[in-house]
Every structure is written in structure tokens, then in C-alpha cells.
Amino acid sequence: MIHIEDEIFLKKKFDFEKLKTIGFSFEDDKYVYSEDFMNENFKAILCVSSLGAITGEVIDNSSNEEYMPLRIESFEGEYVCKVREAYKNILKRIADACCTDVFFACNQANRITNLINKSYGVKPDFPWNDDNGVFRHFHNNKWFSLIMYVKWDALLKNGDSQMLNIMNVKIDPSKREELQKIDGIYPAFHMNHKMWISIVLDETIRDEKVMELIQHSFDLTK
């Protein structure tokens, strides 16, 4: 299943006031927009939640049903590709008009990034040219934190393909068992389980607690 909206809006933050200026209406705690395209053969319906999550549908106006070929990666016929490209152009236009670029996909990850910059004067770098950002000490270049964009399955091993940001921080090994009893903290993904933990940045743990753990990691990696 192709998630075109995630592709376009992955590292974008909505300005809700700007949404209103291009035709979004506020209904049932979300911003809603619709637009006919492809000679009015299709309708794009977009919803942006109050937390900035976007979902979309493309409706075939002749049947009044969702046009599912748009979402199926193996469907690469000329007409399907034209519909898909036209829909992407609508999304890109909205992104250009109403969004600013951010470092990470999840809101909490971006708030924590801003707090790290405010506290330590450090911004993430992206050594692998992907969605994984490293926070380093200036004097020794050591990592004190790493934010990654992974599937839930990376932590839970349950086949869940939902994507989220997680943050790895270093810990005192004597605190490992205690910390891993906290909801939202897991053995470190792709790092030493004795020395590091992964924190899910999905609002499970409040920002203040995340920053407390980052401070410990900062001190341990000096």
C-alpha cells in the first residue's frame, strides 16, 4: 500500500492558519479540504488533525468510491500514474503553501530537538543521508543521542509496520532494569542493550522525563 501523504509530508509541520487561507475548513477537530481534479473525474479529500497528522482519499467521481489503484504499488499503468501524479501535485502545492520543514517526522521528536538545541546548542546531523539524526558533543564528537525513524516491529518484533521516531540514549547499566519497566522505554535498537535504551517519541513519555534521560546520556558521554 502506497502512503503518498507520508511521502510528501514526512518532515513537514502545518501552519493551521495558512490551511484556512487555501480553503481548508475546521470540522470535528480537524481541517478538511476537497478538490476535484483530472477534469473532475476524481476528488481529493484531505484531513489534517489538530496534532498535524494528515490523511487523504482519492474518490472516483463516477462510482463515488475510493480509487484504490492509486495505492497499489504494482499498478503502474499510464492512466493510474497520471492520477497518482496529479494527486501528488495537489499535496505538494499544499505543502509549499502551508508547511515548514522540520528535522523529524513526529512532533515530539521535533520538540525534543528544539529543547536539545536550547539546552546544549546542538542540532542533529544526518551522517547516513536518511531520517536518522545524531546529536554529538562539540569537544569529542561522541554521540549522546540518536533519533531514528523505524517501524514498531523494530522494538516489539510483532510485525507492526507503523512508523515512529525513537531516541537512543546512554544509561548507567545499573539503572537498565528499572528504566525498562517504564512504558515507552525499550532495549536499545541497533545498540548495546546494557549501555543504551530506546525511548519512543510518541507522547508516551513527557518531554521533561525525556530531557532528564538525555542529560544523563550527555554526562555519561563527555
Coordinates of N, CA and C in Angstrom, one line a residue:
M1 N 0.8 -1.2 0.0 CA 0.0 0.0 0.0 C 0.9 1.2 0.0
I2 N 0.7 2.1 -1.0 CA 1.5 3.4 -1.1 C 0.8 4.5 -0.2
H3 N 1.6 5.0 0.7 CA 1.2 6.1 1.6 C 1.8 7.4 1.0
I4 N 1.1 7.9 0.0 CA 1.6 9.1 -0.7 C 1.7 10.3 0.2
E5 N 0.7 10.4 1.1 CA 0.7 11.6 2.0 C 2.0 11.6 2.9
D6 N 2.4 10.4 3.4 CA 3.6 10.3 4.2 C 4.8 10.7 3.4
E7 N 4.8 10.3 2.2 CA 6.0 10.7 1.3 C 6.1 12.2 1.2
I8 N 5.0 12.9 1.0 CA 5.1 14.3 0.8 C 5.3 15.1 2.1
F9 N 4.6 14.6 3.1 CA 4.6 15.4 4.4 C 5.4 14.9 5.5
L10 N 6.4 14.0 5.2 CA 7.1 13.3 6.2 C 7.8 14.3 7.2
K11 N 8.5 15.3 6.7 CA 9.2 16.2 7.6 C 8.6 17.6 7.4
K12 N 7.3 17.7 7.5 CA 6.6 19.0 7.3 C 5.8 19.3 8.6
K13 N 5.7 20.5 8.9 CA 4.9 21.0 10.1 C 3.8 22.0 9.5
F14 N 2.6 21.7 9.8 CA 1.5 22.6 9.3 C 1.3 23.9 10.1
D15 N 1.1 24.9 9.3 CA 0.6 26.2 9.9 C -0.9 26.2 9.7
F16 N -1.6 26.0 10.8 CA -3.1 25.8 10.6 C -3.8 27.1 10.1
E17 N -3.3 28.3 10.4 CA -3.9 29.5 9.9 C -3.8 29.5 8.4
K18 N -2.6 29.1 7.8 CA -2.4 29.0 6.4 C -3.3 28.0 5.7
L19 N -3.7 26.9 6.4 CA -4.6 26.0 5.9 C -5.9 26.6 5.5
K20 N -6.4 27.5 6.4 CA -7.7 28.2 6.3 C -7.6 29.1 5.0
T21 N -6.5 29.7 4.8 CA -6.4 30.6 3.6 C -6.5 30.0 2.3
I22 N -6.2 28.6 2.2 CA -6.3 28.0 0.9 C -7.5 27.1 0.8
G23 N -8.4 27.2 1.7 CA -9.7 26.5 1.5 C -10.0 25.4 2.5
F24 N -9.2 25.1 3.5 CA -9.5 24.1 4.5 C -10.5 24.7 5.4
S25 N -11.5 23.8 5.8 CA -12.5 24.2 6.8 C -12.2 23.4 8.1
F26 N -12.6 23.9 9.2 CA -12.4 23.2 10.5 C -13.7 22.5 10.9
E27 N -13.6 21.2 10.9 CA -14.8 20.4 11.2 C -14.4 19.2 12.2
D28 N -15.1 19.1 13.3 CA -14.9 17.9 14.2 C -13.5 17.8 14.6
D29 N -12.9 18.9 15.0 CA -11.5 18.8 15.5 C -10.5 18.5 14.4
K30 N -10.8 18.7 13.2 CA -9.8 18.5 12.1 C -10.0 19.5 11.0
Y31 N -9.0 19.7 10.2 CA -9.1 20.6 9.0 C -9.4 19.7 7.8
V32 N -10.4 20.1 7.0 CA -10.8 19.3 5.9 C -10.8 20.1 4.6
Y33 N -10.3 19.4 3.5 CA -10.2 20.1 2.2 C -10.6 19.1 1.1
S34 N -11.3 19.6 0.1 CA -11.6 18.7 -1.1 C -11.4 19.5 -2.4
E35 N -11.0 18.8 -3.4 CA -10.7 19.4 -4.7 C -10.9 18.4 -5.8
D36 N -11.7 18.7 -6.8 CA -11.8 17.9 -8.0 C -10.6 18.1 -8.9
F37 N -10.2 17.0 -9.5 CA -9.0 17.1 -10.5 C -9.2 16.1 -11.6
M38 N -8.2 16.1 -12.5 CA -8.3 15.2 -13.7 C -9.7 15.4 -14.4
N39 N -9.9 16.7 -14.8 CA -11.2 17.0 -15.5 C -12.4 16.6 -14.7
E40 N -12.3 16.8 -13.3 CA -13.4 16.5 -12.4 C -13.8 15.0 -12.4
N41 N -12.9 14.1 -12.9 CA -13.1 12.7 -12.8 C -12.8 12.2 -11.4
F42 N -12.0 12.9 -10.6 CA -11.6 12.5 -9.3 C -11.7 13.6 -8.3
K43 N -11.9 13.2 -7.0 CA -11.9 14.2 -5.9 C -10.9 13.8 -4.9
A44 N -10.0 14.8 -4.5 CA -9.1 14.6 -3.4 C -9.7 15.1 -2.1
I45 N -9.8 14.3 -1.1 CA -10.3 14.7 0.2 C -9.2 14.5 1.2
L46 N -8.8 15.6 1.9 CA -7.7 15.6 2.8 C -8.2 16.1 4.2
C47 N -7.6 15.4 5.2 CA -7.9 15.8 6.6 C -6.6 15.9 7.4
V48 N -6.5 17.1 8.1 CA -5.3 17.3 8.9 C -5.8 17.4 10.4
S49 N -5.3 16.6 11.2 CA -5.8 16.6 12.6 C -5.2 17.8 13.4
S50 N -5.7 18.0 14.5 CA -5.2 19.1 15.4 C -3.8 18.9 15.8
L51 N -3.3 17.7 15.7 CA -1.9 17.3 16.0 C -1.0 17.4 14.8
G52 N -1.6 17.7 13.6 CA -0.8 17.8 12.4 C -0.6 16.5 11.6
A53 N -1.4 15.5 11.9 CA -1.4 14.3 11.1 C -2.3 14.4 9.9
I54 N -1.8 14.0 8.7 CA -2.6 14.1 7.5 C -3.1 12.8 7.0
T55 N -4.3 12.7 6.5 CA -4.8 11.5 5.8 C -5.5 12.0 4.6
G56 N -5.6 11.1 3.6 CA -6.2 11.5 2.3 C -6.9 10.4 1.6
E57 N -7.9 10.7 0.8 CA -8.6 9.8 0.0 C -8.7 10.4 -1.4
V58 N -8.7 9.5 -2.4 CA -9.0 10.0 -3.8 C -10.2 9.2 -4.2
I59 N -11.3 9.9 -4.5 CA -12.6 9.4 -4.9 C -12.8 9.4 -6.4
D60 N -13.2 8.3 -6.9 CA -13.6 8.2 -8.3 C -15.0 8.8 -8.4
N61 N -15.2 9.9 -9.0 CA -16.5 10.6 -9.0 C -17.5 9.8 -9.8
S62 N -17.1 8.9 -10.7 CA -18.1 8.2 -11.5 C -18.8 7.1 -10.6
S63 N -18.0 6.6 -9.6 CA -18.6 5.5 -8.8 C -18.8 6.0 -7.3
N64 N -18.2 7.1 -7.0 CA -18.3 7.7 -5.7 C -17.6 6.7 -4.7
E65 N -16.6 6.0 -5.1 CA -15.8 5.1 -4.3 C -14.3 5.5 -4.3
E66 N -13.6 5.1 -3.3 CA -12.2 5.4 -3.3 C -11.5 4.7 -4.5
Y67 N -10.6 5.4 -5.1 CA -9.8 4.9 -6.3 C -8.6 4.1 -5.8
M68 N -8.7 2.8 -5.5 CA -7.7 2.1 -4.8 C -6.4 1.8 -5.7
P69 N -6.6 1.7 -7.0 CA -5.3 1.5 -7.8 C -4.2 2.5 -7.5
L70 N -4.6 3.7 -7.1 CA -3.7 4.8 -6.7 C -2.7 4.3 -5.7
R71 N -3.2 3.4 -4.8 CA -2.4 3.0 -3.6 C -1.6 1.7 -3.8
I72 N -1.9 1.0 -4.9 CA -1.2 -0.3 -5.1 C 0.0 -0.1 -6.0
E73 N 1.2 -0.4 -5.3 CA 2.5 -0.1 -5.9 C 2.6 -0.8 -7.3
S74 N 2.1 -2.0 -7.4 CA 2.3 -2.8 -8.7 C 1.4 -2.2 -9.8
F75 N 0.5 -1.3 -9.5 CA -0.3 -0.7 -10.6 C 0.4 0.5 -11.2
E76 N 1.0 0.3 -12.4 CA 1.9 1.3 -13.0 C 1.4 1.6 -14.4
G77 N 0.1 1.4 -14.7 CA -0.4 1.8 -16.0 C -0.4 3.3 -16.2
E78 N -0.4 3.7 -17.5 CA -0.3 5.1 -17.8 C -1.4 5.9 -17.1
Y79 N -2.6 5.5 -17.1 CA -3.7 6.3 -16.5 C -3.5 6.4 -15.0
V80 N -3.2 5.2 -14.3 CA -3.1 5.3 -12.9 C -1.9 6.2 -12.5
C81 N -0.8 6.2 -13.3 CA 0.3 7.0 -13.0 C -0.1 8.5 -13.1
K82 N -0.9 8.8 -14.1 CA -1.4 10.2 -14.3 C -2.2 10.7 -13.1
V83 N -3.1 9.8 -12.6 CA -3.9 10.2 -11.5 C -3.0 10.3 -10.2
R84 N -2.1 9.4 -10.0 CA -1.2 9.5 -8.9 C -0.4 10.8 -8.9
E85 N 0.2 11.1 -10.1 CA 1.0 12.3 -10.2 C 0.2 13.6 -10.0
A86 N -1.1 13.6 -10.5 CA -1.9 14.7 -10.3 C -2.3 14.9 -8.8
Y87 N -2.5 13.8 -8.1 CA -2.8 13.9 -6.7 C -1.5 14.4 -5.9
K88 N -0.4 13.9 -6.3 CA 0.9 14.3 -5.6 C 1.1 15.8 -5.8
N89 N 0.7 16.3 -7.0 CA 0.9 17.8 -7.2 C 0.0 18.6 -6.3
I90 N -1.2 18.1 -6.0 CA -2.1 18.8 -5.1 C -1.4 18.8 -3.7
L91 N -0.9 17.7 -3.3 CA -0.3 17.6 -2.0 C 0.9 18.5 -1.9
K92 N 1.7 18.5 -2.9 CA 3.0 19.3 -2.9 C 2.6 20.8 -2.9
R93 N 1.5 21.2 -3.6 CA 1.1 22.6 -3.6 C 0.7 23.0 -2.2
I94 N -0.1 22.1 -1.5 CA -0.5 22.4 -0.1 C 0.7 22.5 0.8
A95 N 1.7 21.5 0.6 CA 2.9 21.5 1.5 C 3.7 22.8 1.3
D96 N 3.8 23.3 0.1 CA 4.6 24.5 -0.2 C 3.9 25.7 0.4
A97 N 2.5 25.7 0.4 CA 1.8 26.9 0.9 C 1.6 26.9 2.4
C98 N 1.6 25.7 3.0 CA 1.1 25.7 4.4 C 2.1 25.0 5.4
C99 N 3.2 24.6 4.9 CA 4.1 23.8 5.8 C 5.5 24.5 5.9
T100 N 6.2 24.2 7.0 CA 7.6 24.5 7.2 C 8.3 23.2 7.3
D101 N 9.6 23.1 7.0 CA 10.4 21.9 7.1 C 10.8 21.7 8.5
V102 N 10.8 20.5 9.0 CA 11.3 20.1 10.3 C 12.3 19.0 10.2
F103 N 13.0 18.6 11.3 CA 14.0 17.6 11.2 C 13.5 16.2 11.1
F104 N 12.4 16.0 11.9 CA 11.9 14.6 12.1 C 10.4 14.5 11.8
A105 N 9.9 13.3 11.7 CA 8.5 13.0 11.3 C 7.6 13.3 12.5
C106 N 7.9 12.9 13.7 CA 7.0 13.0 14.8 C 7.1 14.3 15.6
N107 N 6.0 14.8 16.1 CA 6.0 16.1 16.7 C 6.9 16.1 18.0
Q108 N 6.8 15.1 18.8 CA 7.7 15.1 20.0 C 9.1 15.1 19.6
A109 N 9.5 14.4 18.6 CA 10.9 14.3 18.2 C 11.4 15.7 17.8
N110 N 10.6 16.5 17.2 CA 11.0 17.9 16.9 C 11.0 18.8 18.1
R111 N 10.1 18.6 19.0 CA 10.1 19.4 20.3 C 11.4 19.1 21.1
I112 N 11.7 17.8 21.2 CA 12.9 17.4 21.9 C 14.2 18.0 21.2
T113 N 14.2 18.0 19.9 CA 15.3 18.5 19.1 C 15.5 20.0 19.5
N114 N 14.4 20.7 19.5 CA 14.4 22.1 19.9 C 14.9 22.3 21.3
L115 N 14.5 21.4 22.2 CA 15.0 21.5 23.6 C 16.5 21.2 23.8
I116 N 16.9 20.2 23.0 CA 18.4 19.9 23.0 C 19.2 21.1 22.5
N117 N 18.7 21.7 21.4 CA 19.4 22.9 20.9 C 19.4 24.0 21.9
K118 N 18.3 24.2 22.6 CA 18.2 25.3 23.6 C 19.1 25.0 24.8
S119 N 19.2 23.7 25.2 CA 20.0 23.3 26.4 C 21.5 23.2 26.1
Y120 N 21.8 22.7 25.0 CA 23.2 22.3 24.7 C 23.8 23.0 23.5
G121 N 23.0 23.7 22.7 CA 23.4 24.4 21.5 C 23.8 23.4 20.4
V122 N 23.1 22.2 20.4 CA 23.5 21.2 19.5 C 22.3 20.9 18.6
K123 N 22.5 20.8 17.3 CA 21.5 20.4 16.3 C 21.9 19.0 15.7
P124 N 20.9 18.2 15.2 CA 21.3 16.9 14.7 C 22.0 17.0 13.4
D125 N 22.9 16.0 13.2 CA 23.5 15.8 11.8 C 23.0 14.5 11.3
F126 N 23.1 14.3 10.0 CA 22.5 13.1 9.4 C 23.6 12.4 8.6
P127 N 24.4 11.7 9.2 CA 25.6 11.1 8.6 C 25.3 10.1 7.5
W128 N 24.1 9.5 7.5 CA 23.7 8.4 6.5 C 22.8 9.0 5.5
N129 N 22.5 10.3 5.5 CA 21.7 10.9 4.5 C 20.3 10.3 4.5
D130 N 19.7 10.0 5.7 CA 18.4 9.4 5.8 C 17.7 10.1 6.9
D131 N 16.7 9.4 7.6 CA 15.9 10.1 8.6 C 16.5 9.9 10.0
N132 N 17.7 9.4 10.1 CA 18.4 9.2 11.4 C 19.3 10.3 11.8
G133 N 19.0 11.0 12.8 CA 19.8 12.2 13.2 C 20.6 11.9 14.5
V134 N 21.9 12.3 14.5 CA 22.8 12.1 15.6 C 23.1 13.5 16.3
F135 N 23.1 13.4 17.6 CA 23.4 14.6 18.5 C 24.8 14.3 19.1
R136 N 25.7 15.2 18.9 CA 27.1 15.0 19.4 C 27.6 16.1 20.3
H137 N 28.6 15.7 21.1 CA 29.4 16.7 21.8 C 30.3 17.4 20.9
F138 N 30.5 18.7 21.1 CA 31.3 19.5 20.2 C 32.8 19.1 20.4
H139 N 33.2 18.9 21.7 CA 34.6 18.7 22.0 C 35.2 17.4 21.6
N140 N 34.4 16.3 21.6 CA 34.9 15.0 21.3 C 34.2 14.2 20.2
N141 N 33.1 14.9 19.7 CA 32.3 14.3 18.6 C 31.6 13.0 19.0
K142 N 31.6 12.7 20.3 CA 30.8 11.5 20.7 C 29.3 11.7 20.6
W143 N 28.6 10.7 20.3 CA 27.1 10.8 20.3 C 26.6 10.8 21.8
F144 N 25.6 11.6 22.1 CA 24.9 11.4 23.3 C 23.5 11.1 23.1
S145 N 23.1 11.2 21.8 CA 21.7 10.7 21.5 C 21.6 10.5 20.0
L146 N 20.6 9.7 19.6 CA 20.3 9.4 18.2 C 18.8 9.2 18.0
I147 N 18.3 10.0 17.1 CA 16.8 9.8 16.8 C 16.7 9.1 15.4
M148 N 15.9 8.0 15.5 CA 15.7 7.2 14.3 C 14.2 7.1 13.9
Y149 N 14.0 6.8 12.7 CA 12.6 6.6 12.2 C 12.4 5.1 11.8
V150 N 11.7 4.4 12.6 CA 11.6 2.9 12.4 C 10.2 2.4 12.5
K151 N 10.0 1.2 12.2 CA 8.7 0.5 12.4 C 8.6 0.1 13.8
W152 N 7.4 0.0 14.4 CA 7.2 -0.5 15.7 C 7.8 -1.9 15.8
D153 N 7.8 -2.7 14.8 CA 8.3 -4.0 14.8 C 9.8 -4.1 15.2
A154 N 10.5 -3.0 15.0 CA 11.9 -2.9 15.4 C 12.1 -3.1 16.9
L155 N 11.1 -2.6 17.6 CA 11.1 -2.7 19.1 C 10.3 -3.9 19.6
L156 N 9.1 -4.2 19.0 CA 8.2 -5.2 19.5 C 8.3 -6.5 18.9
K157 N 8.9 -6.6 17.7 CA 9.0 -7.8 16.9 C 7.6 -8.5 16.8
N158 N 6.6 -7.7 16.4 CA 5.3 -8.1 16.3 C 4.7 -7.9 14.9
G159 N 5.5 -7.5 13.9 CA 5.1 -7.3 12.6 C 4.4 -6.0 12.3
D160 N 4.3 -5.1 13.4 CA 3.6 -3.8 13.2 C 4.5 -2.9 12.3
S161 N 3.9 -2.5 11.2 CA 4.7 -1.7 10.2 C 4.5 -0.2 10.4
Q162 N 3.7 0.2 11.5 CA 3.6 1.7 11.7 C 4.9 2.3 12.0
M163 N 5.2 3.5 11.4 CA 6.5 4.1 11.6 C 6.4 5.2 12.8
L164 N 7.5 5.3 13.5 CA 7.6 6.3 14.5 C 9.1 6.7 14.8
N165 N 9.3 7.8 15.4 CA 10.6 8.2 15.9 C 10.9 7.6 17.2
I166 N 12.1 7.1 17.4 CA 12.6 6.6 18.7 C 14.0 7.3 18.9
M167 N 14.3 7.4 20.2 CA 15.6 8.1 20.6 C 16.4 7.1 21.4
N168 N 17.7 6.9 21.0 CA 18.6 6.1 21.8 C 19.4 7.1 22.7
V169 N 19.5 6.7 24.0 CA 20.4 7.5 24.9 C 21.2 6.5 25.8
K170 N 22.3 6.9 26.2 CA 23.2 6.1 27.0 C 22.7 6.1 28.5
I171 N 22.9 5.0 29.2 CA 22.4 4.9 30.6 C 23.5 4.3 31.5
D172 N 23.3 4.4 32.8 CA 24.1 3.7 33.7 C 23.6 2.3 33.7
P173 N 24.4 1.3 33.5 CA 23.9 -0.1 33.4 C 23.1 -0.6 34.6
S174 N 23.5 0.0 35.8 CA 22.8 -0.4 37.0 C 21.3 0.1 37.0
K175 N 20.9 1.0 36.1 CA 19.6 1.5 36.0 C 18.8 0.9 34.9
R176 N 19.4 -0.1 34.2 CA 18.7 -0.6 33.0 C 17.4 -1.3 33.3
E177 N 17.4 -2.2 34.2 CA 16.1 -2.9 34.5 C 15.0 -2.0 35.0
E178 N 15.4 -1.1 35.8 CA 14.5 -0.1 36.4 C 13.8 0.8 35.3
L179 N 14.7 1.2 34.3 CA 14.2 2.1 33.3 C 13.3 1.3 32.3
Q180 N 13.7 0.1 32.0 CA 12.9 -0.7 31.0 C 11.6 -1.1 31.6
K181 N 11.3 -0.9 32.8 CA 9.9 -1.1 33.3 C 9.0 0.0 33.0
I182 N 9.5 1.2 32.5 CA 8.7 2.4 32.2 C 8.1 2.2 30.9
D183 N 6.8 2.4 30.8 CA 6.1 2.4 29.5 C 6.7 3.4 28.5
G184 N 7.1 2.9 27.3 CA 7.7 3.8 26.3 C 9.2 3.6 26.3
I185 N 9.9 2.8 27.1 CA 11.3 2.6 27.1 C 11.6 1.1 26.8
Y186 N 12.5 0.9 25.9 CA 12.8 -0.5 25.4 C 14.3 -0.7 25.3
P187 N 14.7 -2.0 25.2 CA 16.2 -2.2 24.9 C 16.6 -1.5 23.7
A188 N 17.8 -1.0 23.6 CA 18.2 -0.1 22.5 C 18.1 -0.8 21.2
F189 N 17.5 -0.2 20.2 CA 17.5 -0.7 18.8 C 18.9 -0.4 18.2
H190 N 19.5 -1.5 17.7 CA 20.8 -1.4 17.0 C 22.0 -0.9 17.8
M191 N 21.8 -0.9 19.2 CA 22.9 -0.5 20.0 C 23.0 -1.4 21.2
N192 N 24.1 -1.3 22.0 CA 24.3 -2.2 23.1 C 23.2 -2.1 24.2
H193 N 22.5 -3.2 24.4 CA 21.4 -3.2 25.3 C 21.7 -2.9 26.8
K194 N 23.0 -3.1 27.2 CA 23.4 -2.9 28.5 C 23.7 -1.4 28.8
M195 N 24.1 -0.7 27.7 CA 24.5 0.7 27.9 C 23.6 1.7 27.3
W196 N 22.6 1.3 26.5 CA 21.7 2.2 25.8 C 20.3 1.7 25.9
I197 N 19.3 2.7 25.8 CA 17.9 2.4 25.7 C 17.3 3.1 24.6
S198 N 16.1 2.7 24.1 CA 15.4 3.4 23.1 C 14.1 3.9 23.8
I199 N 13.8 5.2 23.5 CA 12.7 5.9 24.0 C 11.7 6.2 22.8
V200 N 10.5 5.8 22.9 CA 9.6 6.1 21.8 C 9.1 7.5 22.0
L201 N 9.1 8.3 20.9 CA 8.8 9.7 20.9 C 7.4 9.9 20.3
D202 N 6.4 9.2 21.0 CA 5.0 9.2 20.5 C 4.1 9.8 21.6
E203 N 4.7 10.6 22.5 CA 3.9 11.3 23.6 C 3.7 10.3 24.8
T204 N 4.2 9.1 24.7 CA 4.1 8.2 25.9 C 4.8 8.7 27.1
I205 N 6.0 9.3 26.9 CA 6.8 9.8 28.0 C 6.8 11.3 27.8
R206 N 6.6 12.0 28.9 CA 6.6 13.5 28.8 C 8.0 14.1 28.4
D207 N 8.0 15.2 27.8 CA 9.2 15.8 27.4 C 10.2 16.0 28.5
E208 N 9.7 16.4 29.7 CA 10.6 16.6 30.9 C 11.4 15.4 31.2
K209 N 10.7 14.2 31.2 CA 11.4 12.9 31.5 C 12.4 12.6 30.4
V210 N 12.1 12.8 29.2 CA 13.0 12.5 28.1 C 14.2 13.4 28.2
M211 N 14.1 14.6 28.5 CA 15.2 15.5 28.7 C 16.1 15.1 29.9
E212 N 15.4 14.6 30.9 CA 16.2 14.1 32.1 C 17.1 13.0 31.7
L213 N 16.6 12.1 30.8 CA 17.4 10.9 30.3 C 18.5 11.4 29.4
I214 N 18.2 12.4 28.6 CA 19.2 13.0 27.7 C 20.3 13.6 28.5
Q215 N 20.0 14.3 29.6 CA 21.0 14.9 30.4 C 22.0 13.8 31.0
H216 N 21.4 12.7 31.4 CA 22.3 11.6 32.0 C 23.2 11.1 30.8
S217 N 22.6 10.9 29.6 CA 23.4 10.5 28.5 C 24.5 11.5 28.1
F218 N 24.1 12.7 28.2 CA 25.1 13.8 27.9 C 26.3 13.7 28.9
D219 N 26.0 13.5 30.1 CA 27.0 13.4 31.2 C 27.9 12.2 31.0
L220 N 27.3 11.1 30.7 CA 28.0 9.8 30.5 C 28.9 9.7 29.3
T221 N 28.6 10.6 28.3 CA 29.4 10.6 27.1 C 30.4 11.7 27.0
K222 N 30.6 12.5 28.0 CA 31.5 13.6 27.9 C 33.0 13.1 27.7

